[in-house]
Amino acid sequence: MRFEQLLHETIDEMTGELRGPGAGLAARSIAKGRSIRRTRRLAVAGGAVMATVVIALPWLVLPRADHAAPVLPGTSTTPTTGTTNELPGGWVVTRVGSSVLDRATGEYVTMSGQVSPAPAGNRVLVVDGPGSVRLVDVRGTHPVTVDTTGFVGDFNWSSAGDRLVGGITQKDPDRVGFAVIDAETGAVRRHWIDHGRYDCSQCTFTWTRDGGAVVLPIADRSGGEAAELVDSLQSFDATTGEPGGSLMVTAMPAGPLSWSPGGRYVVAGPPTPGAAEGWRLYDITTGQSADFPAPAVWVSADLLLATRDGKVLTLTPDGTVTATMQVSGAGRATIGLGPPG
């Protein structure tokens, strides 16, 4: 079935995600949530405007923003396409390379080291070298050091910016699992999984949108070890480590906000980090998928944002790009996006 047909036939279900009854498999099996209604400032490349945005997010409750929306450093006031240059829903650019947004002041701070700011809040992961990482506020205050001996793969932020997850291994006995790191205290809680039952290659974990669970790509060995194919996603409770449901997604989610607000859809992509192609939009209730232009985050049930070639793209769920905003000075630098608050 063509994706356009699927989109038209399921538009009621997508709308229903925000009301609850059509929330889909992931919302039923690994999420509990509630909706919020907020008046937000929209981040504008050359200034700020006020707008009232109603966003139903069953998996994520965001703090209220009490300060003016930040202005992107050096961003042109004229978008490449479209008629406005604000990010929809009050979303903001959280980083441009090593320049990280301080949400408390609306300013960007240049940080040293390999940095990864949280999508929400003011905490930043700094990797100085192997064996340990630092968690600090944007201004360098409240630092904690985490011993990462035995960690493998990437560290991935929760959508609320309060925790990170990483894969872990151990010898004698030989086992694998995941560890959840508290972003404020640096406390680590380890959970071991049955590797025989949950076979993984890279064993990389990422979050669901509400932060209640993490998911692991289960290996598809049909193409050999080097193919890095994914058979499905397996969920685990982020607090207890207990296994949850299996999801019909044959790729790794782009991140916690790549799940739609109701949990029915997810943007997932190729196993090769940084790949520009091979991303797909999955309907986890049917297992169907369609090509998608880029790894993206969901602002609402009918609107997504993505970054590509120094630009922020606004997209609809069928992959249509409706607006493009140039982030001046970005070049090939990594651009991060986050929700308001």
C-alpha positions as MATLAB code, in Angstrom:
seq = 'MRFEQLLHETIDEMTGELRGPGAGLAARSIAKGRSIRRTRRLAVAGGAVMATVVIALPWLVLPRADHAAPVLPGTSTTPTTGTTNELPGGWVVTRVGSSVLDRATGEYVTMSGQVSPAPAGNRVLVVDGPGSVRLVDVRGTHPVTVDTTGFVGDFNWSSAGDRLVGGITQKDPDRVGFAVIDAETGAVRRHWIDHGRYDCSQCTFTWTRDGGAVVLPIADRSGGEAAELVDSLQSFDATTGEPGGSLMVTAMPAGPLSWSPGGRYVVAGPPTPGAAEGWRLYDITTGQSADFPAPAVWVSADLLLATRDGKVLTLTPDGTVTATMQVSGAGRATIGLGPPG';
ca = [
       0.000    0.000    0.000;
       1.396    3.456   -0.886;
       2.243    5.563    2.123;
       0.027    8.407    0.944;
      -2.941    6.041    1.109;
      -1.888    4.844    4.534;
      -1.627    8.435    5.727;
      -5.124    9.308    4.549;
      -6.637    6.134    5.977;
      -5.022    6.609    9.366;
      -5.452   10.361    9.838;
      -8.244    9.671   12.330;
      -5.935    7.379   14.284;
      -3.203   10.032   14.298;
      -5.683   12.553   15.639;
      -6.877    9.937   18.090;
      -3.355    9.632   19.486;
      -3.833   12.994   21.117;
      -7.176   11.958   22.620;
      -6.045    8.640   23.961;
      -8.091    5.756   22.489;
      -5.926    5.342   19.351;
      -2.585    5.704   21.076;
      -1.121    2.587   19.483;
       0.966   -0.307   20.711;
       3.803    1.627   22.301;
       1.492    3.943   24.210;
      -0.432    0.943   25.538;
       2.529   -1.221   26.414;
       5.283    1.122   27.625;
       3.832    4.558   28.363;
       1.546    6.435   30.664;
       1.021   10.123   30.150;
      -0.976   13.248   30.141;
      -1.461   16.328   27.961;
      -0.408   19.888   28.523;
      -1.508   23.246   27.252;
       0.998   26.059   27.229;
       1.556   29.561   25.850;
       5.053   29.586   24.415;
       7.467   31.962   22.792;
       8.583   30.996   19.342;
      12.328   31.144   18.651;
      12.940   33.556   15.760;
      16.144   33.935   13.805;
      16.188   37.704   14.182;
      13.959   38.352   17.207;
      10.986   36.877   19.055;
       7.233   36.808   18.643;
       4.489   35.581   20.947;
       2.109   32.818   19.933;
      -0.249   30.454   21.710;
       0.474   26.860   20.850;
      -1.641   23.938   22.003;
       0.379   20.726   21.988;
      -0.912   17.404   23.305;
       2.014   15.323   24.493;
       0.806   12.197   26.303;
       4.386   11.080   26.976;
       6.145   14.319   27.926;
       5.425   17.125   30.391;
       7.556   20.192   29.817;
       8.358   22.988   32.279;
       6.975   26.425   31.595;
       9.299   28.896   29.871;
       9.461   32.150   31.823;
      12.124   33.906   29.770;
      12.323   35.322   26.275;
      12.977   32.852   23.495;
      16.644   32.753   22.467;
      17.836   34.234   19.212;
      19.902   31.950   17.053;
      23.469   33.270   16.775;
      24.020   34.910   13.414;
      20.916   33.428   11.826;
      19.489   35.154    8.788;
      16.113   36.814    9.304;
      14.966   35.473    5.953;
      14.270   31.749    5.622;
      15.349   29.884    2.511;
      11.727   28.961    1.850;
       8.408   29.605    3.537;
       7.020   32.808    5.002;
       8.254   32.680    8.616;
      11.531   31.835   10.322;
      10.373   30.741   13.775;
      10.584   27.096   14.803;
       7.094   25.641   15.178;
       5.731   24.922   18.633;
       8.317   27.094   20.371;
      11.102   24.598   19.677;
      14.665   25.908   19.773;
      18.110   25.199   18.386;
      19.943   23.701   21.374;
      23.394   23.695   19.788;
      25.390   24.698   16.729;
      28.608   22.714   16.883;
      30.243   23.460   20.253;
      28.016   26.497   20.824;
      25.326   25.393   23.313;
      22.112   27.176   24.295;
      21.842   28.395   27.891;
      18.084   28.208   28.366;
      18.250   30.327   31.520;
      19.554   33.379   29.636;
      18.771   32.635   25.993;
      22.473   32.982   25.136;
      24.803   30.526   23.408;
      27.955   29.430   25.211;
      30.983   27.918   23.491;
      32.096   24.788   25.338;
      35.273   22.727   24.993;
      35.446   18.963   24.526;
      33.004   16.638   22.821;
      29.658   17.992   23.986;
      26.102   16.666   23.840;
      23.467   18.971   25.372;
      20.217   17.546   26.719;
      17.180   18.185   24.500;
      15.516   19.898   27.493;
      16.986   21.520   30.574;
      20.501   22.917   30.967;
      22.689   19.833   31.426;
      25.459   18.915   28.991;
      27.390   15.670   28.558;
      31.112   16.312   28.001;
      33.371   13.482   26.840;
      37.014   14.326   27.570;
      38.461   10.897   26.842;
      37.948    7.167   27.374;
      36.845    5.892   30.770;
      34.893    8.845   32.110;
      32.478   11.612   31.192;
      31.408   14.845   32.868;
      27.897   16.191   33.334;
      27.749   19.958   33.808;
      25.425   22.895   33.385;
      25.983   24.963   30.246;
      28.079   27.458   32.232;
      30.226   24.683   33.682;
      28.608   24.690   37.127;
      27.449   21.649   39.151;
      29.900   19.219   37.535;
      29.806   15.477   38.244;
      32.142   12.834   36.850;
      30.882    9.405   35.814;
      33.158    6.360   35.567;
      32.185    4.766   32.253;
      34.369    1.666   32.454;
      32.471   -1.156   30.761;
      30.221    1.177   28.752;
      29.893    0.573   25.005;
      28.325    2.553   22.199;
      26.652    5.941   22.480;
      25.176    7.799   25.434;
      21.612    8.842   24.641;
      19.631   11.553   26.443;
      16.058   11.121   27.638;
      13.601   13.629   26.180;
      13.298   15.461   29.522;
      17.085   15.787   29.871;
      17.115   14.155   33.309;
      18.853   10.871   32.414;
      21.131    9.178   29.909;
      21.292    5.551   28.824;
      24.277    3.599   27.557;
      25.084   -0.005   26.759;
      27.308   -1.965   29.174;
      29.286   -5.205   29.068;
      30.989   -7.387   31.654;
      33.300  -10.412   31.693;
      33.304  -13.244   34.252;
      30.460  -13.765   33.780;
      30.107  -12.542   30.219;
      26.948  -10.431   29.931;
      25.464   -7.284   28.377;
      22.888   -4.760   29.462;
      22.180   -1.064   29.862;
      22.928    1.586   32.457;
      20.843    4.648   33.323;
      22.769    7.731   34.478;
      21.136   10.456   36.579;
      22.036   13.762   34.918;
      22.167   15.747   38.174;
      23.996   13.368   40.493;
      25.868   11.100   38.090;
      24.451    8.034   39.874;
      24.493    4.907   37.683;
      21.972    2.059   37.798;
      22.904   -1.051   35.810;
      20.493   -3.588   34.324;
      21.612   -6.878   32.756;
      19.613   -8.601   30.036;
      19.405  -12.153   28.734;
      21.687  -11.851   25.698;
      20.725  -15.297   24.470;
      17.100  -14.268   24.301;
      17.694  -10.666   23.210;
      20.445  -10.987   20.606;
      21.987   -7.642   19.677;
      25.009   -6.602   17.585;
      26.003   -3.088   18.665;
      23.684   -3.330   21.685;
      22.838    0.384   21.581;
      19.878    1.569   23.650;
      17.694    4.628   23.236;
      14.604    5.998   24.978;
      10.905    6.023   24.315;
       9.378    9.488   24.249;
       8.056    9.418   27.821;
      11.307    8.112   29.317;
       9.570    5.150   30.913;
      11.386    2.593   28.775;
      14.432    2.053   26.609;
      14.530    0.076   23.371;
      17.173   -2.235   21.940;
      17.485   -3.281   18.266;
      17.376   -7.080   18.023;
      19.788   -8.408   15.404;
      18.684   -9.911   12.091;
      21.531  -12.304   11.209;
      20.246  -13.153    7.728;
      22.756  -10.832    6.045;
      25.714  -11.776    8.198;
      27.318   -9.949   11.115;
      28.577   -7.043    9.013;
      25.121   -6.207    7.629;
      23.924   -4.875   11.021;
      20.292   -5.607   10.109;
      17.520   -5.145   12.677;
      14.759   -7.681   13.174;
      12.660   -5.707   15.705;
      12.902   -3.444   18.756;
      12.699   -4.840   22.271;
      11.617   -2.552   25.111;
      12.822   -2.660   28.715;
      11.528   -0.787   31.758;
      14.019    2.007   32.434;
      13.629    1.709   36.221;
      13.491   -2.045   36.803;
      15.157   -3.385   33.655;
      12.280   -5.800   33.092;
      11.588   -6.686   29.433;
       8.458   -5.265   27.858;
       6.972   -5.625   24.392;
       8.508   -6.277   20.999;
       7.899   -3.569   18.389;
       7.643   -4.032   14.619;
      10.448   -1.645   13.700;
      13.444   -2.898   11.718;
      15.786    0.027   12.379;
      17.111    2.145   15.258;
      15.000    5.176   16.301;
      16.671    8.535   15.708;
      16.092    9.444   19.378;
      13.355    9.746   22.025;
      11.606   12.603   20.233;
      11.592   10.672   16.959;
       8.515    8.863   18.378;
       5.208   10.548   17.580;
       3.379   12.022   20.610;
       0.970    9.089   20.764;
       3.672    6.488   20.129;
       2.254    5.010   16.944;
       4.923    6.284   14.557;
       8.708    6.508   14.789;
      11.451    7.790   12.501;
      14.229    5.201   12.433;
      17.230    4.713   10.251;
      20.294    2.866    9.070;
      22.849    1.379   11.466;
      25.653    3.553   10.078;
      26.044    6.669   12.303;
      25.587    9.932   10.457;
      24.077    8.354    7.350;
      22.182   10.889    5.271;
      19.929    8.332    3.568;
      18.007    5.231    4.529;
      15.674    6.814    7.108;
      12.099    5.562    7.279;
       8.831    6.360    9.045;
       7.367    3.270   10.742;
       3.812    2.562   11.818;
       4.410    0.186   14.741;
       0.823   -1.067   14.765;
       1.124   -2.482   11.231;
       4.867   -2.777   10.667;
       4.545   -0.757    7.454;
       7.113    1.912    6.659;
       7.974    4.491    4.027;
      11.047    6.500    3.060;
      11.666    9.652    5.092;
      14.032   12.489    4.140;
      16.024   12.745    7.397;
      16.151   11.792   11.085;
      13.457   13.978   12.601;
      11.691   14.953   15.828;
       7.933   15.274   16.244;
       6.648   18.695   17.299;
       3.032   17.530   17.114;
       1.007   14.730   15.537;
       1.142   16.395   12.125;
       4.466   18.250   12.108;
       8.159   17.310   12.410;
      11.532   19.073   12.393;
      14.855   17.852   11.012;
      18.298   19.281   10.291;
      20.313   18.931    7.107;
      23.216   20.842    5.555;
      23.089   23.687    8.072;
      19.320   24.092    7.800;
      16.264   23.308    9.911;
      13.538   21.598    7.887;
       9.837   21.619    8.711;
       8.074   18.466    7.478;
       4.676   16.790    7.405;
       4.344   13.068    8.291;
       4.436   12.084    4.611;
       7.931   13.588    4.341;
       6.981   16.801    2.532;
       9.302   19.699    3.407;
       7.112   22.772    3.947;
       9.776   25.251    5.115;
      13.557   25.520    5.359;
      15.421   27.835    7.729;
      19.123   28.497    7.183;
      21.169   28.533   10.389;
      23.903   31.006    9.591;
      27.416   29.856   10.430;
      26.368   26.238   10.920;
      28.213   24.870    7.891;
      28.773   21.182    8.576;
      28.480   21.623   12.336;
      25.978   19.523   14.258;
      22.665   21.294   14.911;
      20.602   20.173   17.887;
      16.870   20.737   18.382;
      14.791   20.691   21.560;
      11.285   21.417   22.809;
      10.381   24.630   24.653;
      11.063   24.974   28.356;
];
